[in-house]
XYZ file of C-alpha atoms in Angstrom:
449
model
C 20.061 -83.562 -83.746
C 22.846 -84.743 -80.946
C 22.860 -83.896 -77.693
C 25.743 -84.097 -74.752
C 24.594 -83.861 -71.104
C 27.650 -82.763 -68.446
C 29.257 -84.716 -66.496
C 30.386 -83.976 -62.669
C 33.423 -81.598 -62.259
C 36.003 -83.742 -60.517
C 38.235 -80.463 -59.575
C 35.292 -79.021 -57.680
C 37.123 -78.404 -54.588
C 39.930 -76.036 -55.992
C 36.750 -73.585 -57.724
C 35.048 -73.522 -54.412
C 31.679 -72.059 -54.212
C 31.920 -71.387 -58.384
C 32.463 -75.168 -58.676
C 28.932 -75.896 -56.544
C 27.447 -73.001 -57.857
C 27.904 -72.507 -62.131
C 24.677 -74.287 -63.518
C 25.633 -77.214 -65.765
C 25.380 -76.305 -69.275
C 23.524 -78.687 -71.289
C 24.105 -78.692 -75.033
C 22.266 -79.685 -78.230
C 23.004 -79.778 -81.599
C 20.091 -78.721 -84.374
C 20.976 -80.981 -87.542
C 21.123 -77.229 -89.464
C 24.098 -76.692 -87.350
C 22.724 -74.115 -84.910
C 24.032 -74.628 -81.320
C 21.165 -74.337 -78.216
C 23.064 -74.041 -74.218
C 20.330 -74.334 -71.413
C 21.780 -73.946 -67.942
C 18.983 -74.889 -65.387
C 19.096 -72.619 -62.313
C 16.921 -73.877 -59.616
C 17.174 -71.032 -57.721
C 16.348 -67.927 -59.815
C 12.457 -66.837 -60.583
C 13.652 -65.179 -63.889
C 14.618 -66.615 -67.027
C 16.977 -65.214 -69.693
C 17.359 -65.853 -73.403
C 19.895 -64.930 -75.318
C 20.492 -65.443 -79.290
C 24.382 -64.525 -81.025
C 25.332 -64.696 -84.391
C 29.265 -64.057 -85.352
C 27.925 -61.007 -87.305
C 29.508 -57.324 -86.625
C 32.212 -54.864 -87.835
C 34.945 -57.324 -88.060
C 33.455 -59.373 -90.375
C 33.039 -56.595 -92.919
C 34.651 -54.951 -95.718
C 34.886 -51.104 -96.341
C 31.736 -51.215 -98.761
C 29.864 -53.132 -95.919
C 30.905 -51.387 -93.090
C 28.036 -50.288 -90.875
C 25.358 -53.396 -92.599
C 25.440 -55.484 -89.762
C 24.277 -52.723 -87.399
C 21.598 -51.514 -89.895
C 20.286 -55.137 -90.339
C 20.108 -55.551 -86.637
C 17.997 -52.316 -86.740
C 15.824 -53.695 -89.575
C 15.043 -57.024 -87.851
C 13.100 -55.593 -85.054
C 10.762 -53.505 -87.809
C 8.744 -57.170 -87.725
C 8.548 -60.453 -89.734
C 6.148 -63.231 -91.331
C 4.496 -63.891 -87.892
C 4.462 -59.975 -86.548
C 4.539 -58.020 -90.104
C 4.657 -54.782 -88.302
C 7.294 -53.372 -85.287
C 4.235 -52.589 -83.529
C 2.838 -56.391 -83.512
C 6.237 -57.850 -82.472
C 6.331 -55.304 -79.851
C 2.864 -56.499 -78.671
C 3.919 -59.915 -79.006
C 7.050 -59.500 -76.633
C 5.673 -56.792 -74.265
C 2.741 -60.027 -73.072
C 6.017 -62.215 -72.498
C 8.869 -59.530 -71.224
C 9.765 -56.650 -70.399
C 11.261 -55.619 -73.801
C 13.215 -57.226 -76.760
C 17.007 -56.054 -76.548
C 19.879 -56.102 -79.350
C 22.906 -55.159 -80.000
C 25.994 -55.111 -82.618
C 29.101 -55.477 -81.632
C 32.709 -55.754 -83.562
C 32.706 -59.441 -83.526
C 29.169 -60.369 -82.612
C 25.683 -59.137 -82.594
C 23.263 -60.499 -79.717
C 19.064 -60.795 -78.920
C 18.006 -60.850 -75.311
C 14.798 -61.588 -73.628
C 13.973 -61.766 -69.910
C 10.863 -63.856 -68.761
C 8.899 -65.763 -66.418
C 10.636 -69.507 -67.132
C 6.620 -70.852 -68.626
C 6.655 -67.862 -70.866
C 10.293 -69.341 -71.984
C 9.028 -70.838 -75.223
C 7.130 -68.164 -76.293
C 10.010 -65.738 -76.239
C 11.768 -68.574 -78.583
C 8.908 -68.712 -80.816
C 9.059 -64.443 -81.313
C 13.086 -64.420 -81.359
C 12.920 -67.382 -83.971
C 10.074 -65.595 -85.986
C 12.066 -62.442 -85.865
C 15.492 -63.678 -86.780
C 14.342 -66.287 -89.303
C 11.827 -64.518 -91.375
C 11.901 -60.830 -91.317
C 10.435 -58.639 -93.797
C 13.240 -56.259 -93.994
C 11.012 -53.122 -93.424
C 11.768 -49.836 -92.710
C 15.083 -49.506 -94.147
C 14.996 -46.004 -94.633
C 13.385 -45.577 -91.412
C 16.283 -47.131 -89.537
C 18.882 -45.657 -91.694
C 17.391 -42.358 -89.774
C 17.578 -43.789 -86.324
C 21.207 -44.791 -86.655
C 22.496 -41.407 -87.890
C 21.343 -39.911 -84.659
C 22.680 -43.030 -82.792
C 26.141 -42.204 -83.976
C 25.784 -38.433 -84.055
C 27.838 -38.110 -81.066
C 31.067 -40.204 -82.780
C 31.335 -36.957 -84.826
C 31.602 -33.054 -84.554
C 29.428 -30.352 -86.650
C 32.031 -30.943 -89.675
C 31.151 -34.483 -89.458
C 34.570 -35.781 -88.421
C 35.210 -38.975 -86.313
C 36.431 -37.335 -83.006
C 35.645 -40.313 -80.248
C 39.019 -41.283 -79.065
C 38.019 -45.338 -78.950
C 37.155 -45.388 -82.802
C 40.033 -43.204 -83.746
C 42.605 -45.519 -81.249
C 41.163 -48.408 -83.010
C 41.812 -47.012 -86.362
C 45.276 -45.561 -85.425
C 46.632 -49.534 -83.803
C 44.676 -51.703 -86.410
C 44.897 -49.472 -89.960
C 42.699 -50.695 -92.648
C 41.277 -53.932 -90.492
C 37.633 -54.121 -90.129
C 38.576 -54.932 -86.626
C 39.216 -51.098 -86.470
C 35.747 -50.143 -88.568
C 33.158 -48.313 -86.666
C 30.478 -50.316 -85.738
C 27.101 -48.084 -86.742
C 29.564 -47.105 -89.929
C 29.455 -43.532 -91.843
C 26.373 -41.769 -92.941
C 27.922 -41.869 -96.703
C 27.685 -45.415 -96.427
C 24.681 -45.907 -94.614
C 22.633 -43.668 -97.453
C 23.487 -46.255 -99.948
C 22.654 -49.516 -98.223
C 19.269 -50.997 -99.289
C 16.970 -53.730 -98.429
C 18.835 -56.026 -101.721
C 21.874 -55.542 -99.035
C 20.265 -56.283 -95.796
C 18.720 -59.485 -97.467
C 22.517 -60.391 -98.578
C 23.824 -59.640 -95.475
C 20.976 -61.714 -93.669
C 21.812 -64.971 -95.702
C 25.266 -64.812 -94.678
C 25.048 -64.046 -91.270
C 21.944 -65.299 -89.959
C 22.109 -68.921 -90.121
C 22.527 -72.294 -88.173
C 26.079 -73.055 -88.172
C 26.841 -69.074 -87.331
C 24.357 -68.803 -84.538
C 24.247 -69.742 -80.624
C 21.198 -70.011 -78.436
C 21.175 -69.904 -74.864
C 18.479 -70.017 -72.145
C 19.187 -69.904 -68.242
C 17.124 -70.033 -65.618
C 14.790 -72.039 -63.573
C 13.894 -74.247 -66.781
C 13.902 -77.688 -67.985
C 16.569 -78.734 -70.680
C 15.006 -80.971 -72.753
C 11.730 -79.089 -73.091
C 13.817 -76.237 -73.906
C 16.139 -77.379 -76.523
C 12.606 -78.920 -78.243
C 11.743 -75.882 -78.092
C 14.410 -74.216 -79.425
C 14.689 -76.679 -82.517
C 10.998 -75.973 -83.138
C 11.406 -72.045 -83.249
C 15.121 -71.760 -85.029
C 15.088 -75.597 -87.189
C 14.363 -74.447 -89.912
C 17.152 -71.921 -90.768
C 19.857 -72.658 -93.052
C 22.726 -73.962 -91.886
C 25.060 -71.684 -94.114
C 28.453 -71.675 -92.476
C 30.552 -70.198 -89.882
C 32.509 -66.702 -90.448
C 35.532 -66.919 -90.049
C 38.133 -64.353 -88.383
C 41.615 -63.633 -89.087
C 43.877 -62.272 -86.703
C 44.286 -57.890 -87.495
C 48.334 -56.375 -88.461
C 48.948 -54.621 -85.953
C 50.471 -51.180 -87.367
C 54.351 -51.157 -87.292
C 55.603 -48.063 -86.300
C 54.714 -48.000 -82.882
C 55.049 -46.225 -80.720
C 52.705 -43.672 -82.138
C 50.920 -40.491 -81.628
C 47.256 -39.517 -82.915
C 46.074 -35.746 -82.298
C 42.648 -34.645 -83.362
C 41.387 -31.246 -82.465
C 37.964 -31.214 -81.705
C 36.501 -28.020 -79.785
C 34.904 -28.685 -76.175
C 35.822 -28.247 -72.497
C 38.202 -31.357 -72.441
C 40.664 -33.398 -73.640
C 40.199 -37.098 -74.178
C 42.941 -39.373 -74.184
C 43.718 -43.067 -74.991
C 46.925 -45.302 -74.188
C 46.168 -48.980 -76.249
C 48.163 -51.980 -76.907
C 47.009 -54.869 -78.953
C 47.737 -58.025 -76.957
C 47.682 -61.706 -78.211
C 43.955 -63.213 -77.663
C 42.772 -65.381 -74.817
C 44.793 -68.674 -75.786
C 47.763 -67.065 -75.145
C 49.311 -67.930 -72.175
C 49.984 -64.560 -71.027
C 46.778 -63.802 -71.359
C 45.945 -63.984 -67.211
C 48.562 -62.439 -66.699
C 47.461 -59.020 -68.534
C 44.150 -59.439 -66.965
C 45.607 -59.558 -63.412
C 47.228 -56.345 -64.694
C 44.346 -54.770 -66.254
C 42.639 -55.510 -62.464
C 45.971 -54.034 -60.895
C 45.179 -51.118 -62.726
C 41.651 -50.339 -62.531
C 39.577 -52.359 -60.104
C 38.044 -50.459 -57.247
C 38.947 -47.258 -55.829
C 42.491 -48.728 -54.162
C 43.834 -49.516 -57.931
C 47.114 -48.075 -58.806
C 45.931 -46.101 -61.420
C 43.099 -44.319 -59.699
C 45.264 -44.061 -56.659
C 47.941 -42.141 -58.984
C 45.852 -40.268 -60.914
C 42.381 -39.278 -58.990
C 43.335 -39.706 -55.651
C 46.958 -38.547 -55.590
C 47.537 -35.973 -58.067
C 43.203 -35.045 -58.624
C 44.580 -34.501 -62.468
C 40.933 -36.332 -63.218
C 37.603 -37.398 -61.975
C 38.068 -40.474 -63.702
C 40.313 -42.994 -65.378
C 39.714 -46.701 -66.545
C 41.778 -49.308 -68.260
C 39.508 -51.910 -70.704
C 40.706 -55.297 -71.545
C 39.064 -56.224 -74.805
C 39.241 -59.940 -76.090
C 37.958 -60.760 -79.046
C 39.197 -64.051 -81.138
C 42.753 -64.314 -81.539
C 43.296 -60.737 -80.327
C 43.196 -58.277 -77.305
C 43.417 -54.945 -76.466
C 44.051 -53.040 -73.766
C 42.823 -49.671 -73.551
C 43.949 -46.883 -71.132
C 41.544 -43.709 -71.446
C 40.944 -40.443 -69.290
C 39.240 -36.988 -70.473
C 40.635 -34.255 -68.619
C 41.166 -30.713 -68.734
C 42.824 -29.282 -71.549
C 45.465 -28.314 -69.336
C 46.440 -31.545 -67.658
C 46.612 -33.690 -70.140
C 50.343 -34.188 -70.859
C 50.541 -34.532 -66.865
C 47.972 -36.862 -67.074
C 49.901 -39.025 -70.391
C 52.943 -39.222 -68.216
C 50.959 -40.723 -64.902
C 49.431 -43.478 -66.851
C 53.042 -44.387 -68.359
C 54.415 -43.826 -64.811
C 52.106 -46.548 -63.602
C 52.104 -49.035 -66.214
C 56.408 -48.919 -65.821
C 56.314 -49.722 -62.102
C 54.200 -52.853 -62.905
C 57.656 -54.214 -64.086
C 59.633 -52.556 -61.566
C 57.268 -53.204 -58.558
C 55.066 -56.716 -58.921
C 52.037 -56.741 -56.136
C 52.731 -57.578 -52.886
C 50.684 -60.182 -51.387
C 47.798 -58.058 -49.706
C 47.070 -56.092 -53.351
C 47.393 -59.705 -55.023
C 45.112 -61.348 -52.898
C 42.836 -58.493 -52.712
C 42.570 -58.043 -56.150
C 41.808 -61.848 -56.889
C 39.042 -61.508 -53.845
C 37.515 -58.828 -56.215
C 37.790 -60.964 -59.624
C 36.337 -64.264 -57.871
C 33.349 -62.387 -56.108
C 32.502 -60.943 -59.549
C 33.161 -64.289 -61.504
C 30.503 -66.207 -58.669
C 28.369 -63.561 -58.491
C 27.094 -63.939 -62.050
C 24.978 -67.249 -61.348
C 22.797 -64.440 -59.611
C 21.633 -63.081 -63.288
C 20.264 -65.403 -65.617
C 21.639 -62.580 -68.217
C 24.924 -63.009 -67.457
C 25.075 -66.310 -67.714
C 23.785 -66.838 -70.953
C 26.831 -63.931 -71.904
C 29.493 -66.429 -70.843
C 28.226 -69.706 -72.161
C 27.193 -67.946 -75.241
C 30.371 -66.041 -76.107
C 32.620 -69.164 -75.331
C 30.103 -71.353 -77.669
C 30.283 -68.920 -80.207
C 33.599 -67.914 -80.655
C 36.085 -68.697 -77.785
C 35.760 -72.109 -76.336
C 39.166 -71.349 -73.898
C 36.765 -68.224 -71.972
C 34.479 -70.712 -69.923
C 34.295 -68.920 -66.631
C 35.754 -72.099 -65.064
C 38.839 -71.592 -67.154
C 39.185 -68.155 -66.165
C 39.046 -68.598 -62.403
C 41.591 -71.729 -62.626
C 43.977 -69.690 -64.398
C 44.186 -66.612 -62.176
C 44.069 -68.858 -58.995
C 47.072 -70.895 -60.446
C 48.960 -67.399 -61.366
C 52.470 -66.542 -60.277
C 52.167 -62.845 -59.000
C 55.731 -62.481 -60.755
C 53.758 -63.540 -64.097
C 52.607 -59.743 -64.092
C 55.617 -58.014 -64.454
C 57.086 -60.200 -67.067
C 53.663 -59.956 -68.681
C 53.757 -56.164 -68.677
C 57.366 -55.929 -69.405
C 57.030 -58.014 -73.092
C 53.220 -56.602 -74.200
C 52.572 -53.270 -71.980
C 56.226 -51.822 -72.946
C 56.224 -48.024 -73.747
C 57.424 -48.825 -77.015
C 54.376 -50.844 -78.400
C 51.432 -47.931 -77.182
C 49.158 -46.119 -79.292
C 48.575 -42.614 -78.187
C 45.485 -41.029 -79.524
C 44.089 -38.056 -78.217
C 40.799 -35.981 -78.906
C 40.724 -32.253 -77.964
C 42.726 -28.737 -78.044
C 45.893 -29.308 -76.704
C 48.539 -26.225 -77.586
C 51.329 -26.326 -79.879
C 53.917 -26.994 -77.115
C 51.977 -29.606 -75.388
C 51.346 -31.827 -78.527
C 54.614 -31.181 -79.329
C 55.829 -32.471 -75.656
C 53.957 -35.780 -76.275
C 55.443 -36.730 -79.429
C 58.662 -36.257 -77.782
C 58.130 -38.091 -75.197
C 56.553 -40.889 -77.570
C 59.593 -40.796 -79.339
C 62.282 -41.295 -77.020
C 60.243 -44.663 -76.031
C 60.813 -45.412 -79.904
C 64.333 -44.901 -79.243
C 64.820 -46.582 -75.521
């Protein structure tokens, strides 16, 4: 086992109240390779635990696609120490509110909240849980899933949400682009022989992050720790490749699907958070869509009412971004609505922020990046993805880099990534001959600009 305790930031000034505030992270090493993060809060009455393993969509192929959710399913149906769901739910209910878990693309995660005594008990179940499961109720969660991701599809069973279909259209063939709960053909022929597989791959030391905040003590924690996930494997660390990005962009994706609107999605893939023009997309992604004075909502809801809503995502995952642009509307306005989000992502190059949306919009971003040492679950999310996967994300490095930005940053940011010419159009609905017709014009001249 090694162990590094922090030392004092010397650039505390410049992060103001984050630099005082952000708990010290204190990190330990288990000799089978498994990383454990405790960041002592003084000030909280809750604790939070959080376990992630680099185990998701991304990391399958098209005959696995849709395990990883399935095993994360399976683990909660009990283990050596709990045999049955109903014991480990016993178990956790005395200690927490309730067990959570989920599967992401590039990561699935375990999450406890507690009283901070009741800390290593919730270590002890989590450990027992994730270590030595019984794989159980296979069948049973193969059922729960398919009506999970009954609403992905339509009566034909069809994939009409625009996000997986966007996905699909930008990153063809990558398991970046998989679904996450997969397809109900390949979910009826997974097994228990595959969830054990998939287990031994995924589940082990040098794969795996643990991370408790809260009003604890390190070192008892991280004994803790060793004594509830030491004895796992320390198998090794999936690795991720950067997706192809398809070539023929731009491009245009229409899916009829019946219903009362039309869904649509504008996406770019961007280059991951190491890029240097990284900040600068998520000053534009803020620009966008960040409160109720954002140019998009201003354009769109407030100006024109062509929706009740409209959002713009910025989705990092290792060595990759995306940005996603997304609105369902009325059948009706949805070419109007198409050209208003391309109207406002052009002026970002023609018309960078003055200084009162600038500063307003950094206000915003470094109220919600302080902010977080008020949840114990939050934290663990930021020390725990950047331990697991993207050591560049600390939330220190993410308020240093938009307080150093150059307004003028965003327009040439937006200008080389958010161009026209490099979007994915997908859209979900019942749009008339003439008006998909009008959008693949319009998609075109870009190609041609």
């Amino acid at each position: 086992m090694t162990t590094s305790w922090p030392k004092p930031s010397a650039d505390g000034a410049q992060r103001g109240s984050l630099a005082t505030s952000w708990p010290a992270v204190h990190l330990t090493t288990l000799s089978n390779g498994l990383v454990v993060a405790v960041a002592p809060m003084a000030h909280l009455h809750a604790a939070a635990v959080s376990v992630f393993a680099r185990v998701g969509s991304r990391y399958e192929d098209a005959g696995d696609n849709g395990l990883s959710h399935l095993l994360e399913h399976v683990l909660f149906r009990g283990c050596e120490a709990y045999p049955t769901s109903w014991e480990l739910n016993v178990a956790a209910e005395q200690v927490t509110p309730g067990l959570g878990g989920a599967t992401y693309r590039d990561f699935s995660a375990f999450d406890a909240v507690c009283a901070p005594d009741d800390v290593p008990a919730i270590l002890d179940i989590l450990g027992a849980m994730l270590g030595r499961p019984l794989f159980a109720g296979v069948d049973l969660e193969r059922r729960v899933i398919l009506e999970e991701i009954a609403d992905e599809v339509d009566e034909r069973g069809r994939d009409i949400d625009v996000d997986n279909l966007a996905k699909r259209a930008l990153f063809p063939g990558d398991p970046i682009a998989f679904k996450i709960g997969g397809t109900p053909r390949r979910l009826a022929a997974f097994t228990e022989q595959d969830c054990r597989r998939w287990h031994a791959e995924h589940y082990v030391g040098r794969n795996m992050v643990v991370v408790v905040a809260g009003p604890v003590q390190a070192q008892e924690v991280a004994r803790a720790a060793a004594a509830a996930f030491g004895d796992l494997p320390p198998g090794t660390r999936m690795p991720s490749r950067v997706p192809q990005v398809r070539p023929d962009l731009p491009a245009f994706e229409y899916t009829k699907a019946s219903g009362s609107q039309t869904s649509i999605q504008l996406a770019w893939a961007l280059p991951g958070e190491a890029s240097p023009d990284w900040t600068a997309l998520l000053a534009a992604q803020r620009l966008l869509d960040d409160g109720s004075c954002a140019r998009l909502r201003q354009a769109i809801v407030e100006e024109r009412c062509l929706a009740y809503d409209v959002s713009v995502d910025l989705e990092a995952y290792e060595g990759v971004s995306v940005m996603a642009v997304e609105a369902t509307v009325s059948h009706k306005n949805a070419t109007a609505v198409v050209d208003g989000m391309l109207e406002v992502l052009e002026a970002l190059v023609r018309c960078p922020p003055e200084p009162e949306e600038w500063e307003r919009m950094r206000r915003r971003y470094f109220f919600e990046l302080s902010s977080t040492v008020d949840s114990p679950g939050a934290v663990c999310s930021w020390i725990g993805l950047e331990r697991l996967q993207m050591p560049h994300s600390g939330i220190r490095d993410r308020h240093d880099r938009m307080l150093a930005l150059d307004p003028a940053a965003v327009a040439r940011a937006a200008e080389r990534y958010l161009s026209p010419s490099r979007a994915q159009l997908t859209v979900v609905g019942e749009l008339d001959t003439m008006s998909r017709a009008a959008l693949r014009r319009r998609m075109h001249r870009y190609r041609r600009a």
